[in-house]
JSON list of C-alpha atoms in Angstrom, two decimals:
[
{"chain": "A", "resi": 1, "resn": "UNK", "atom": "CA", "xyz": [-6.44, -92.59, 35.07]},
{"chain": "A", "resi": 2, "resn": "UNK", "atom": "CA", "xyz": [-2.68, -93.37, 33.49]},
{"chain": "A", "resi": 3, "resn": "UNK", "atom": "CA", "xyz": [-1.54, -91.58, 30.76]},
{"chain": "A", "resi": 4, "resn": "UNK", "atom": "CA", "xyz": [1.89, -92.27, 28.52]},
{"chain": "A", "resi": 5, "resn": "UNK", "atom": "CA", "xyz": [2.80, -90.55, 25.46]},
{"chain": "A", "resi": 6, "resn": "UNK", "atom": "CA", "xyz": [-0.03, -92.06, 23.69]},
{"chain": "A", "resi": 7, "resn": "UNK", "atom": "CA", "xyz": [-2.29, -93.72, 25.47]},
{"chain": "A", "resi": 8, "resn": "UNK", "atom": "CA", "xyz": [-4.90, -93.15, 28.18]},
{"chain": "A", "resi": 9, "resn": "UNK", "atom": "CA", "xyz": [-5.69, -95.65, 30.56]},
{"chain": "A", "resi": 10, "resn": "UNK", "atom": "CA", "xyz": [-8.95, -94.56, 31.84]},
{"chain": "A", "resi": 11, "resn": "UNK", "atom": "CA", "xyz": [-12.68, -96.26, 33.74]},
{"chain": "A", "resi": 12, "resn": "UNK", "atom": "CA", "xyz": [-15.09, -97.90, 31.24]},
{"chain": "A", "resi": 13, "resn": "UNK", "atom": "CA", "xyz": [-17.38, -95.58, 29.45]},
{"chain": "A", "resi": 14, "resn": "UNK", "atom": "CA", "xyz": [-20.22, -96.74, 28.00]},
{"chain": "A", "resi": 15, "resn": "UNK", "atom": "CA", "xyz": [-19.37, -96.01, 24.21]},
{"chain": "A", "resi": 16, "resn": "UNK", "atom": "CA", "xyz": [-16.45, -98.81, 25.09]},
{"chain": "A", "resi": 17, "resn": "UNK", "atom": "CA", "xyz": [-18.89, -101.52, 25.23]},
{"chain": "A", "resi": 18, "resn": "UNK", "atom": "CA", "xyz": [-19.21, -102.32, 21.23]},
{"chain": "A", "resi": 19, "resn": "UNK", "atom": "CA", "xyz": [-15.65, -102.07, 20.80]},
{"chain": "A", "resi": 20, "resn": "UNK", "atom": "CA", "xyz": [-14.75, -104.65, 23.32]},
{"chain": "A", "resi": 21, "resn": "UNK", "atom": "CA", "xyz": [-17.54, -106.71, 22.33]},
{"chain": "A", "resi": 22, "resn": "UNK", "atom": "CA", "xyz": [-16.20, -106.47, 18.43]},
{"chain": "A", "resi": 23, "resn": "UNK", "atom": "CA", "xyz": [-12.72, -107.63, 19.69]},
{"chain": "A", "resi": 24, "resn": "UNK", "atom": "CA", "xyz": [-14.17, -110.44, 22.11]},
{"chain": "A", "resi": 25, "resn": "UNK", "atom": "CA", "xyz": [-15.52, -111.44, 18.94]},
{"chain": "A", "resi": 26, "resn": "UNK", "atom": "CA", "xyz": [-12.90, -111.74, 16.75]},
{"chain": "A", "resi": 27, "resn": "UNK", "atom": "CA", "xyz": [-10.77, -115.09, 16.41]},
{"chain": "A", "resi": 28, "resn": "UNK", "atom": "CA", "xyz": [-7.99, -113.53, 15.85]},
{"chain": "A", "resi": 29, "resn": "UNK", "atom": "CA", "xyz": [-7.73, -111.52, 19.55]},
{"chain": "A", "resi": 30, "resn": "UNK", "atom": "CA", "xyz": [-9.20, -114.50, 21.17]},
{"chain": "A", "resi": 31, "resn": "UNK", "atom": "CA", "xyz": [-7.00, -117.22, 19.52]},
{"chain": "A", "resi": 32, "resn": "UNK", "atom": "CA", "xyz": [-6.31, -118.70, 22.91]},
{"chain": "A", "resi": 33, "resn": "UNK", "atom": "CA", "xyz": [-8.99, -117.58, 24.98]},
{"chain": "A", "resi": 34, "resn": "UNK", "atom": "CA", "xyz": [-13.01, -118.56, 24.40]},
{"chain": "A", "resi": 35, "resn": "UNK", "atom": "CA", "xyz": [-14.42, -115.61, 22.11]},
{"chain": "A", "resi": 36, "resn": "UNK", "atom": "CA", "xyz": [-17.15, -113.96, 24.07]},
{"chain": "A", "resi": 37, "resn": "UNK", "atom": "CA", "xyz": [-20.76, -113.14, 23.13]},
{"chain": "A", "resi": 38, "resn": "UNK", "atom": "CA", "xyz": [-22.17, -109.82, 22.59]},
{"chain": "A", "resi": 39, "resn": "UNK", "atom": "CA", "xyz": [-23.78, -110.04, 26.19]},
{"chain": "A", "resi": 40, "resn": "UNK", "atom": "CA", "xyz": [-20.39, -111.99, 27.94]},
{"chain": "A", "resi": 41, "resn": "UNK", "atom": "CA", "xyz": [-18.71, -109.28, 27.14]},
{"chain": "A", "resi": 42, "resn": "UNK", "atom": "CA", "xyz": [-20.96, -106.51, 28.32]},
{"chain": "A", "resi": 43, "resn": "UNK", "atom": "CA", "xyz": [-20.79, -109.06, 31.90]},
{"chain": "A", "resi": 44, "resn": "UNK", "atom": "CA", "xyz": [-17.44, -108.70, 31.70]},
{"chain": "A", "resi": 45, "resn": "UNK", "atom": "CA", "xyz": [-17.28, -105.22, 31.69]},
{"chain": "A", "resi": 46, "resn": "UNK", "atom": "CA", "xyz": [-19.95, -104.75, 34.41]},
{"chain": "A", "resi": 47, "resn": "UNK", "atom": "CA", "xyz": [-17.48, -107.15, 36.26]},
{"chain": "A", "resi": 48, "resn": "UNK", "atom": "CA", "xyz": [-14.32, -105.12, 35.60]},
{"chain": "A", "resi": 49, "resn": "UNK", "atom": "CA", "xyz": [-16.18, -101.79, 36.91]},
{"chain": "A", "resi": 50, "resn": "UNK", "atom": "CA", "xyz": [-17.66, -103.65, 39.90]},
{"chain": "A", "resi": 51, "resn": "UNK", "atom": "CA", "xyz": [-13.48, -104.44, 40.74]},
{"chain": "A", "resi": 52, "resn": "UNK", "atom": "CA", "xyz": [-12.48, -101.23, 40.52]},
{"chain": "A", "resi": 53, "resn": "UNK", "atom": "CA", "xyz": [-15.07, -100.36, 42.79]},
{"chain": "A", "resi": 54, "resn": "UNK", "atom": "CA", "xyz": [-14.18, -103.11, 45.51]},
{"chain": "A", "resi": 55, "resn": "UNK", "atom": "CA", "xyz": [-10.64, -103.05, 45.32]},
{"chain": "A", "resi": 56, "resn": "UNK", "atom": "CA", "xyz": [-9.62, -99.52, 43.28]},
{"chain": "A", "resi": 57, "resn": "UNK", "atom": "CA", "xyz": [-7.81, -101.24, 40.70]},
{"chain": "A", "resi": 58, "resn": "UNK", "atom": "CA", "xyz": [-8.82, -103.43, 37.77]},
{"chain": "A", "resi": 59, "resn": "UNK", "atom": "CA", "xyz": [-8.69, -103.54, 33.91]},
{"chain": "A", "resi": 60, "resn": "UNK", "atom": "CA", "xyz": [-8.26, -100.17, 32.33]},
{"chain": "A", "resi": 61, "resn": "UNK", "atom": "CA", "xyz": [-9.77, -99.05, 28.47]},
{"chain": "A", "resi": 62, "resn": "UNK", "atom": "CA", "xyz": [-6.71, -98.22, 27.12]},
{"chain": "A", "resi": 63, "resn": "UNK", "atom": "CA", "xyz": [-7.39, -95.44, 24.60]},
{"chain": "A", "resi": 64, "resn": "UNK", "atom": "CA", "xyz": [-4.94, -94.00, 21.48]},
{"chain": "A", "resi": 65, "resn": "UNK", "atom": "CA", "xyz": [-5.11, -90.58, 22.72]},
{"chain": "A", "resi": 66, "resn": "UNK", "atom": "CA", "xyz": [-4.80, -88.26, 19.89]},
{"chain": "A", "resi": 67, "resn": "UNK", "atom": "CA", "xyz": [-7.69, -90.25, 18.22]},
{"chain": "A", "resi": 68, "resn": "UNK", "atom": "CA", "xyz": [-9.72, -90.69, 21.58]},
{"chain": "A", "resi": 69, "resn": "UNK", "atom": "CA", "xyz": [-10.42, -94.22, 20.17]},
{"chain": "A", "resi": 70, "resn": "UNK", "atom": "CA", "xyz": [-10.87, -97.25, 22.54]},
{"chain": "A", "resi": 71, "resn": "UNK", "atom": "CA", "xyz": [-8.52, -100.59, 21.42]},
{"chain": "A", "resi": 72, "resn": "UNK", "atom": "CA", "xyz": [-8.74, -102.63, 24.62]},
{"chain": "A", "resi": 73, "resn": "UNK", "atom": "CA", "xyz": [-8.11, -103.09, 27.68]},
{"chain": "A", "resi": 74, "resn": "UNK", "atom": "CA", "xyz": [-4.53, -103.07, 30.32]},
{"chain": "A", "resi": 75, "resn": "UNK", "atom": "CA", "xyz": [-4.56, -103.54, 34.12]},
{"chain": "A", "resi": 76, "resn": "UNK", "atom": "CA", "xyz": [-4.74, -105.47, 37.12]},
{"chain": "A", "resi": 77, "resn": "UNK", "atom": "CA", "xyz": [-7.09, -108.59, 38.42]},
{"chain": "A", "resi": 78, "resn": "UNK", "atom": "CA", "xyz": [-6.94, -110.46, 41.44]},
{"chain": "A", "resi": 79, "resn": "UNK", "atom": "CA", "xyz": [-7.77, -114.08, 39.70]},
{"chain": "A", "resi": 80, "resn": "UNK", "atom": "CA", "xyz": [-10.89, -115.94, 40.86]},
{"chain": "A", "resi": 81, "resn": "UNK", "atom": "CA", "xyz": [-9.43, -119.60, 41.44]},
{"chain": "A", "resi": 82, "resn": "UNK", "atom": "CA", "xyz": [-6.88, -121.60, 43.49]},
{"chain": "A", "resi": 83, "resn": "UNK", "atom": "CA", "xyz": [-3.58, -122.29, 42.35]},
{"chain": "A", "resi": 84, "resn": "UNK", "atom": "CA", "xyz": [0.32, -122.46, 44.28]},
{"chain": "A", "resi": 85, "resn": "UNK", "atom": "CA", "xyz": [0.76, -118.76, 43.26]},
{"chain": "A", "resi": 86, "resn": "UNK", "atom": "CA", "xyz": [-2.51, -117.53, 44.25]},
{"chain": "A", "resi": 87, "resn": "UNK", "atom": "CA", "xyz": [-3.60, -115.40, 45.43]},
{"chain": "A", "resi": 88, "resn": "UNK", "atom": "CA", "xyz": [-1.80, -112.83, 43.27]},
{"chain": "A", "resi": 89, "resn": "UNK", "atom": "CA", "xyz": [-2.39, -110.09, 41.55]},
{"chain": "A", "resi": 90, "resn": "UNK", "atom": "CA", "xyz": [-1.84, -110.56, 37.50]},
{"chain": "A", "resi": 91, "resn": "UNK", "atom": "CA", "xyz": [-1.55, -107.91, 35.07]},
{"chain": "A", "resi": 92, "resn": "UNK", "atom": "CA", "xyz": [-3.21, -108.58, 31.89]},
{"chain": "A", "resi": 93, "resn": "UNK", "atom": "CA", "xyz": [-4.03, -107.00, 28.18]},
{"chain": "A", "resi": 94, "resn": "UNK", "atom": "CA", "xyz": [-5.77, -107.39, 25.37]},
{"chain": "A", "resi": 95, "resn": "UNK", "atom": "CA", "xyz": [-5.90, -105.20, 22.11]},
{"chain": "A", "resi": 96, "resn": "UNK", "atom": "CA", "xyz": [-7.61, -105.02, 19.37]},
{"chain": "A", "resi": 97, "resn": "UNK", "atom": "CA", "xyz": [-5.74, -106.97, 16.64]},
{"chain": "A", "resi": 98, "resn": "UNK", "atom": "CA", "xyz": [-5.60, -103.25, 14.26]},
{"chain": "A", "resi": 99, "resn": "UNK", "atom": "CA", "xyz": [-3.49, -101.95, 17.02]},
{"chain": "A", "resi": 100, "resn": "UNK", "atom": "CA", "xyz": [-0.95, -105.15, 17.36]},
{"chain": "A", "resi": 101, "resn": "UNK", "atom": "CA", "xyz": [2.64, -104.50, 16.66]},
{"chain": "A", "resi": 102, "resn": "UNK", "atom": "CA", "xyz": [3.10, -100.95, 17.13]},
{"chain": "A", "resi": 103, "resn": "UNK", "atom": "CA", "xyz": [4.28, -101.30, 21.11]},
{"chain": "A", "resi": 104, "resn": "UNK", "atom": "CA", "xyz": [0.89, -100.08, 22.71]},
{"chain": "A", "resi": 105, "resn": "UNK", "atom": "CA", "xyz": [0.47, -103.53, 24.58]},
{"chain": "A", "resi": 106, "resn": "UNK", "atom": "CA", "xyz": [4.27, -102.67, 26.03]},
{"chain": "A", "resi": 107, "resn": "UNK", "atom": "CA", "xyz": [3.37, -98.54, 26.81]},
{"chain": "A", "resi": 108, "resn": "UNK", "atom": "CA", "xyz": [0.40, -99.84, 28.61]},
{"chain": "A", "resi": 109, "resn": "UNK", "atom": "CA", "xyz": [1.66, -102.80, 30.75]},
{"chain": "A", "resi": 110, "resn": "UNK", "atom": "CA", "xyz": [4.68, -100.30, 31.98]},
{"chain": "A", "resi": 111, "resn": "UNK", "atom": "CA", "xyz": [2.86, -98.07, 33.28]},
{"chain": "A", "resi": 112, "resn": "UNK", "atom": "CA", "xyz": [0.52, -100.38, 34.91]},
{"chain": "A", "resi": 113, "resn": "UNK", "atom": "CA", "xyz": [3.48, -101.87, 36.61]},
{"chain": "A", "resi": 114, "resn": "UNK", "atom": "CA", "xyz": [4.64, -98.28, 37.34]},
{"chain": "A", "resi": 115, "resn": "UNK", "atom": "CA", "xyz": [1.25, -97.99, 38.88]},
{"chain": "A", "resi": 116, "resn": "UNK", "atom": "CA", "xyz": [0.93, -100.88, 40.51]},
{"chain": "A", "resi": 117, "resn": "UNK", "atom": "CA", "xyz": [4.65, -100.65, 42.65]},
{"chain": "A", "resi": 118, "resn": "UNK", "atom": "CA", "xyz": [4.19, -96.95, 42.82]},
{"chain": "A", "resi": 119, "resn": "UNK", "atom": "CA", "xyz": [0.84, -95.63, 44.09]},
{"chain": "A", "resi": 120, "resn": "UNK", "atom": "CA", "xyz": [-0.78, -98.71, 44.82]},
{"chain": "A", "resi": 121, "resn": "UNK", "atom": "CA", "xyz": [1.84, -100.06, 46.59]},
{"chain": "A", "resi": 122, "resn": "UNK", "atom": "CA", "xyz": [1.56, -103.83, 45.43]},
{"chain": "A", "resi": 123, "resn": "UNK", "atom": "CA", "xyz": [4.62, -106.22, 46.20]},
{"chain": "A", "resi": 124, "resn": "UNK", "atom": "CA", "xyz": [4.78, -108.42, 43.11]},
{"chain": "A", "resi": 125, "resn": "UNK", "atom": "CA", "xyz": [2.73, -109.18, 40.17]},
{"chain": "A", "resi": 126, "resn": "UNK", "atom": "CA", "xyz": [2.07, -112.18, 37.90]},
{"chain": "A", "resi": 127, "resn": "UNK", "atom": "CA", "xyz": [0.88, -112.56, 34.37]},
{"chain": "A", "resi": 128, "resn": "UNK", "atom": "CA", "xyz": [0.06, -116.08, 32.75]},
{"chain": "A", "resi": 129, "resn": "UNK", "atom": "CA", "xyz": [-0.87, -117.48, 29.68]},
{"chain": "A", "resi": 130, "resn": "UNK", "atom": "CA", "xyz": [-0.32, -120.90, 27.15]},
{"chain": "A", "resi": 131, "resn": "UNK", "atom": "CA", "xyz": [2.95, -121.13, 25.56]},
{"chain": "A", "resi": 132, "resn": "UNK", "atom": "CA", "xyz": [2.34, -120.68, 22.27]},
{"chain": "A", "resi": 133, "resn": "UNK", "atom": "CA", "xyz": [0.90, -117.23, 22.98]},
{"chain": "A", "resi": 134, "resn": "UNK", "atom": "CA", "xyz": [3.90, -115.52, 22.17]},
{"chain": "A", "resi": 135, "resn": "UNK", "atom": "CA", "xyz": [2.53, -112.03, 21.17]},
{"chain": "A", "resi": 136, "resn": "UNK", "atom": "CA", "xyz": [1.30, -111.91, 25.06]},
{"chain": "A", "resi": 137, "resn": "UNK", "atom": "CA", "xyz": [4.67, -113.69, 26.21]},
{"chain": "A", "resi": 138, "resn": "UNK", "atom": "CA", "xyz": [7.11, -111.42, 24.33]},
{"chain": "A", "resi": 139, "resn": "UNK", "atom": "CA", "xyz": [5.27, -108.23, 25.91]},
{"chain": "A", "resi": 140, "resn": "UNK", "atom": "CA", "xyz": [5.54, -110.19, 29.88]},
{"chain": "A", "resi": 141, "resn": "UNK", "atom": "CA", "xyz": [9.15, -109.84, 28.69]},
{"chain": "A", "resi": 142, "resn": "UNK", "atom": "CA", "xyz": [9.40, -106.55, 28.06]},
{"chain": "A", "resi": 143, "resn": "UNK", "atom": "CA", "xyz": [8.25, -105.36, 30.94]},
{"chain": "A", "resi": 144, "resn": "UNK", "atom": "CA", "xyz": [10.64, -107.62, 32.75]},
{"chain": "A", "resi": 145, "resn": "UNK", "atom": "CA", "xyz": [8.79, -110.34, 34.31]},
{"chain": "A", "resi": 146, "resn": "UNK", "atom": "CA", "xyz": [10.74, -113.40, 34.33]},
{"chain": "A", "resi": 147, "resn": "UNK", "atom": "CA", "xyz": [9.69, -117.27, 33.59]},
{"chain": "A", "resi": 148, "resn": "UNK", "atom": "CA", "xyz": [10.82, -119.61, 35.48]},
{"chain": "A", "resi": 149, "resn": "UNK", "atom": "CA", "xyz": [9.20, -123.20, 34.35]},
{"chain": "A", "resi": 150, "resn": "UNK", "atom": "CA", "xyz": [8.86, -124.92, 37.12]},
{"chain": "A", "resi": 151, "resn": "UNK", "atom": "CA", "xyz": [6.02, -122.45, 37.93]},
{"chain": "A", "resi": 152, "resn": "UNK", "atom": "CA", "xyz": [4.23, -123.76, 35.13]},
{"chain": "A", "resi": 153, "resn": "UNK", "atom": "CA", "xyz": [0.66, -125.24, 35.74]},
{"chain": "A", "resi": 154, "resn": "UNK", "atom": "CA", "xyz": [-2.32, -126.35, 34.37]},
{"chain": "A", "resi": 155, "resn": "UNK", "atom": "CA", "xyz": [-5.43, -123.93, 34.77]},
{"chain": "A", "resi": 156, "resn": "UNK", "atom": "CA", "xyz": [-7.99, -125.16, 37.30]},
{"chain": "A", "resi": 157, "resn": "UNK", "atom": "CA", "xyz": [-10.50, -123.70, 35.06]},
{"chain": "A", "resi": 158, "resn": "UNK", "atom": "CA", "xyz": [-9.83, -125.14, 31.63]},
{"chain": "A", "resi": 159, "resn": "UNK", "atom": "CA", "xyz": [-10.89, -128.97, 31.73]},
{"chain": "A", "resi": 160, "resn": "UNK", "atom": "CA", "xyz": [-8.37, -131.83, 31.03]},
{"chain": "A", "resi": 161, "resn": "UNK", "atom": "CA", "xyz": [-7.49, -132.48, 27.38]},
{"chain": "A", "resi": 162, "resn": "UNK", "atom": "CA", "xyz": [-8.28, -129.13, 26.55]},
{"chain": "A", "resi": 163, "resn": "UNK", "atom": "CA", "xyz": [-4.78, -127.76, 24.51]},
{"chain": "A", "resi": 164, "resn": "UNK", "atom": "CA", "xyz": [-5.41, -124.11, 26.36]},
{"chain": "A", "resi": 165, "resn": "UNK", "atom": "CA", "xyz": [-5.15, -125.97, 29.78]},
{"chain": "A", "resi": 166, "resn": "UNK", "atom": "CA", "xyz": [-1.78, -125.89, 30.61]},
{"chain": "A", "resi": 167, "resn": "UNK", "atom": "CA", "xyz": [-0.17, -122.32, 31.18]},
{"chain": "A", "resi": 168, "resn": "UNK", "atom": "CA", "xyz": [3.08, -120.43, 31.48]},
{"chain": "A", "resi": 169, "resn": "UNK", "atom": "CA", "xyz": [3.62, -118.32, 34.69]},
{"chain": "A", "resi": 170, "resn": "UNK", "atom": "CA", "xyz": [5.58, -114.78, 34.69]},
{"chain": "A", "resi": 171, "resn": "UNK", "atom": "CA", "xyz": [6.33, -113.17, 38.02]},
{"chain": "A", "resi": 172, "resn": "UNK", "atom": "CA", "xyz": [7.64, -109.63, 38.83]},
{"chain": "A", "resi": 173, "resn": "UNK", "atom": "CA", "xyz": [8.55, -108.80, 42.49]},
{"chain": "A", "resi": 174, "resn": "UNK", "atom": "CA", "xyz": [8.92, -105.16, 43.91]},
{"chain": "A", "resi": 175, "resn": "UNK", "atom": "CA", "xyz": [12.11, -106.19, 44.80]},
{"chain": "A", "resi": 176, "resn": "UNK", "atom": "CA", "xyz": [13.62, -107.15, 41.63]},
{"chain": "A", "resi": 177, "resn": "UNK", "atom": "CA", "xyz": [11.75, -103.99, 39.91]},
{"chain": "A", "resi": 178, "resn": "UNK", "atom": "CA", "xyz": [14.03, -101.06, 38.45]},
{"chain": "A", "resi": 179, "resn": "UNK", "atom": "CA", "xyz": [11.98, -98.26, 38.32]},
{"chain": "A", "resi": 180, "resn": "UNK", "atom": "CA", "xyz": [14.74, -96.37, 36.62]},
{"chain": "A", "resi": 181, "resn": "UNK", "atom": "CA", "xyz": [14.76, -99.52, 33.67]},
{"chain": "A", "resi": 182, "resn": "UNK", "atom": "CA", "xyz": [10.94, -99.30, 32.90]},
{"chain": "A", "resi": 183, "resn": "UNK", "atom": "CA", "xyz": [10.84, -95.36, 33.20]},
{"chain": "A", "resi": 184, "resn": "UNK", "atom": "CA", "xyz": [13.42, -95.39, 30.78]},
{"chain": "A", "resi": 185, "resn": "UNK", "atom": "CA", "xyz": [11.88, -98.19, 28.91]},
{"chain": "A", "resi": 186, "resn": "UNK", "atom": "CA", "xyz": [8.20, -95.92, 28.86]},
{"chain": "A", "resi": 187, "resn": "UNK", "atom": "CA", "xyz": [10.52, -93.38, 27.53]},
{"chain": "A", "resi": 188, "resn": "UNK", "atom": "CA", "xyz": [11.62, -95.49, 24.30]}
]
C-alpha cells in the first residue's frame, strides 16, 4: 500500500471490479487503447493480482481517500512482448475520465516512482504510449521521464496500418532520479 495526501494506492478488492469495468468501457478513457468488455476487464484484473503475486509489484487501485472511492488504476508492469527496450519495467495509469485534470494521475505516478527506486529497488523505468496521447504524455513529464525520439517504435502487438501502432517511449533511470525534486514535487 502507498498513500499521498489524497490517494491510496492499495491491492484489488473486489468492489473495484465494476468500476474498472465502467471505465474500460468508456471511449473517452480508452481513446487510444481497445475498450474492454465487462469480462476483459475482470481478466485483467485477475491478471494484475496474479503479478503482484509473482513479482510483488503491479498495477495499484488508486483510491480518493477521503471518499474511499476507486478511480483507476497506477503502478508497475513488466510488458509481455519483445522490443529494443525490453525487458523493462513501465509504469502506467489510467483514471477514470471524472477524476482527469485535478493532478491525481501526477500524485500517483510519483509515488510509484518513489516506490519503485526506493523500496523496490528498480534501476530505471519506462512508460510508452502514441503521440497524440498527450493527457498520458504531459503526466510522463511531470514525473520527469524524458523522450528521446529515436527510441520511438512501433508496437509488436498492434498490427500494421493500425494509427495506435506506432508509440512514443519515456525512460527514467535511477541515476538521473532526484528524489529530493519528486518529494518536493508530491509535496505541491
Amino acid at each position: 500500500m502507498i498513500e499521498t495526501d489524497r490517494l491510496l494506492l492499495r491491492r484489488w478488492e473486489e468492489h473495484d471490479r465494476e468500476p474498472f469495468a465502467q471505465m474500460n468501457a468508456d471511449p473517452r478513457v480508452m481513446e487510444f487503447l481497445h475498450p474492454l468488455s465487462r469480462a476483459e476487464s475482470g481478466l485483467l484484473v485477475d491478471r494484475i493480482e496474479s503479478r503482484f503475486r509473482e513479482r510483488g509489484f503491479g498495477l495499484y487501485a488508486v483510491e480518493l481517500r477521503r471518499e474511499q472511492l476507486f478511480i483507476g488504476i497506477v503502478g508497475l508492469v513488466v510488458p509481455a512482448f519483445e522490443a529494443h527496450f525490453t525487458p523493462c519495467v513501465e509504469i502506467g495509469w489510467r483514471l477514470s475520465a471524472d477524476h482527469w485534470g485535478h493532478g491525481f494521475a501526477t500524485e500517483g505516478a510519483l509515488a510509484v516512482v518513489l516506490h519503485a527506486f526506493g523500496p523496490l529497488g528498480l534501476d530505471a523505468l519506462a512508460s510508452f504510449t502514441v503521440p497524440a496521447n498527450l493527457r498520458f504524455r504531459r503526466v510522463m513529464e511531470k514525473i520527469g521521464i524524458t523522450h528521446n525520439p529515436s527510441d520511438d517504435f512501433d508496437h509488436p502487438n498492434i498490427p500494421e496500418g493500425n494509427p495506435f501502432r506506432r508509440h512514443v517511449l519515456y525512460r527514467l533511470a535511477r541515476s538521473d532520479w532526484h528524489a529530493s525534486r519528486l518529494t518536493s514535487k508530491l509535496q505541491n
